[in-house]
Amino acid sequence: MPSTADERQLLDELRDLLAATVEDLSVEEIDPDASLQDDLGVDSLARLELVAAIEDRWQIEVPQEQAESLTTVRQIAAHLAEAVAAPAGGTA
């Protein structure tokens, strides 16, 4: 399980990536418990761009079903913490 410092760093990196990916969104506006769609205005196209950026940044694959179930910044960070900690070459 990641430490609090690791979680904070992951959240900060994710917030930076989200602000860089989604137009008209600043890091200051991104609360970890904010809903991507309802609070941050992330539409389906922006979500696809975000998933692609996450996959590129952390070198992981996020299946569409999983991506759709991750609705807050904190949920995405928790998923990333698990995915990044998982051994390479997991299940196919």
XYZ file of C-alpha atoms in Angstrom:
92
model
C 0.000 0.000 0.000
C 1.463 3.383 -0.957
C 2.463 5.800 1.762
C 0.650 9.089 2.274
C 3.573 10.935 0.649
C 3.377 8.630 -2.383
C -0.385 9.142 -2.619
C 0.049 12.909 -2.418
C 2.738 12.854 -5.112
C 0.553 10.703 -7.361
C -2.420 13.022 -6.839
C -0.250 16.054 -7.613
C 1.089 14.459 -10.809
C -2.428 13.473 -11.833
C -3.755 16.987 -11.166
C -0.929 18.462 -13.271
C -1.676 16.017 -16.087
C -5.400 16.731 -15.913
C -4.824 20.491 -16.063
C -2.473 20.039 -19.030
C -4.913 17.744 -20.844
C -8.271 19.409 -20.228
C -8.785 22.858 -21.726
C -9.698 25.709 -19.344
C -8.852 23.719 -16.214
C -6.206 24.797 -13.697
C -4.494 22.691 -11.049
C -6.026 24.891 -8.342
C -9.543 23.937 -9.481
C -8.886 20.195 -9.236
C -10.006 18.784 -5.896
C -9.128 15.100 -5.385
C -12.776 14.260 -4.697
C -14.107 16.281 -7.620
C -16.223 14.461 -10.156
C -14.536 14.583 -13.537
C -17.794 15.212 -15.375
C -19.974 17.064 -12.879
C -17.399 19.246 -11.102
C -14.605 19.609 -13.647
C -16.595 19.504 -16.884
C -14.564 16.668 -18.422
C -16.545 15.484 -21.450
C -16.136 12.138 -23.226
C -13.469 13.428 -25.627
C -11.451 14.995 -22.806
C -11.772 11.726 -20.843
C -10.307 9.790 -23.792
C -7.441 12.275 -24.013
C -6.861 11.988 -20.263
C -6.798 8.178 -20.383
C -4.325 8.296 -23.282
C -2.135 10.743 -21.338
C -2.272 8.530 -18.228
C -1.377 5.452 -20.259
C 1.548 7.297 -21.839
C 2.796 8.868 -18.591
C 2.656 5.726 -16.440
C 3.145 3.136 -19.210
C 0.000 1.219 -18.287
C -3.142 0.187 -20.104
C -6.506 1.361 -18.797
C -9.360 -0.711 -20.250
C -12.364 1.366 -21.357
C -14.669 -0.272 -18.788
C -12.276 0.669 -15.989
C -11.800 4.181 -17.321
C -15.568 4.734 -17.327
C -15.900 3.550 -13.719
C -13.249 5.981 -12.451
C -15.264 9.130 -11.868
C -13.131 11.160 -9.436
C -9.511 12.250 -9.374
C -8.944 10.220 -6.181
C -10.376 7.056 -7.788
C -8.017 7.456 -10.730
C -5.076 7.973 -8.344
C -6.028 4.837 -6.383
C -6.247 2.846 -9.625
C -2.855 4.196 -10.701
C -1.293 3.304 -7.343
C -2.434 -0.307 -7.819
C -1.545 -0.483 -11.511
C 1.905 1.033 -11.071
C 2.659 -1.220 -8.089
C 1.562 -4.371 -9.975
C 4.358 -6.488 -11.416
C 5.062 -5.949 -15.095
C 3.426 -8.374 -17.495
C 0.435 -9.077 -15.224
C -2.644 -10.724 -16.669
C -3.122 -10.734 -20.412
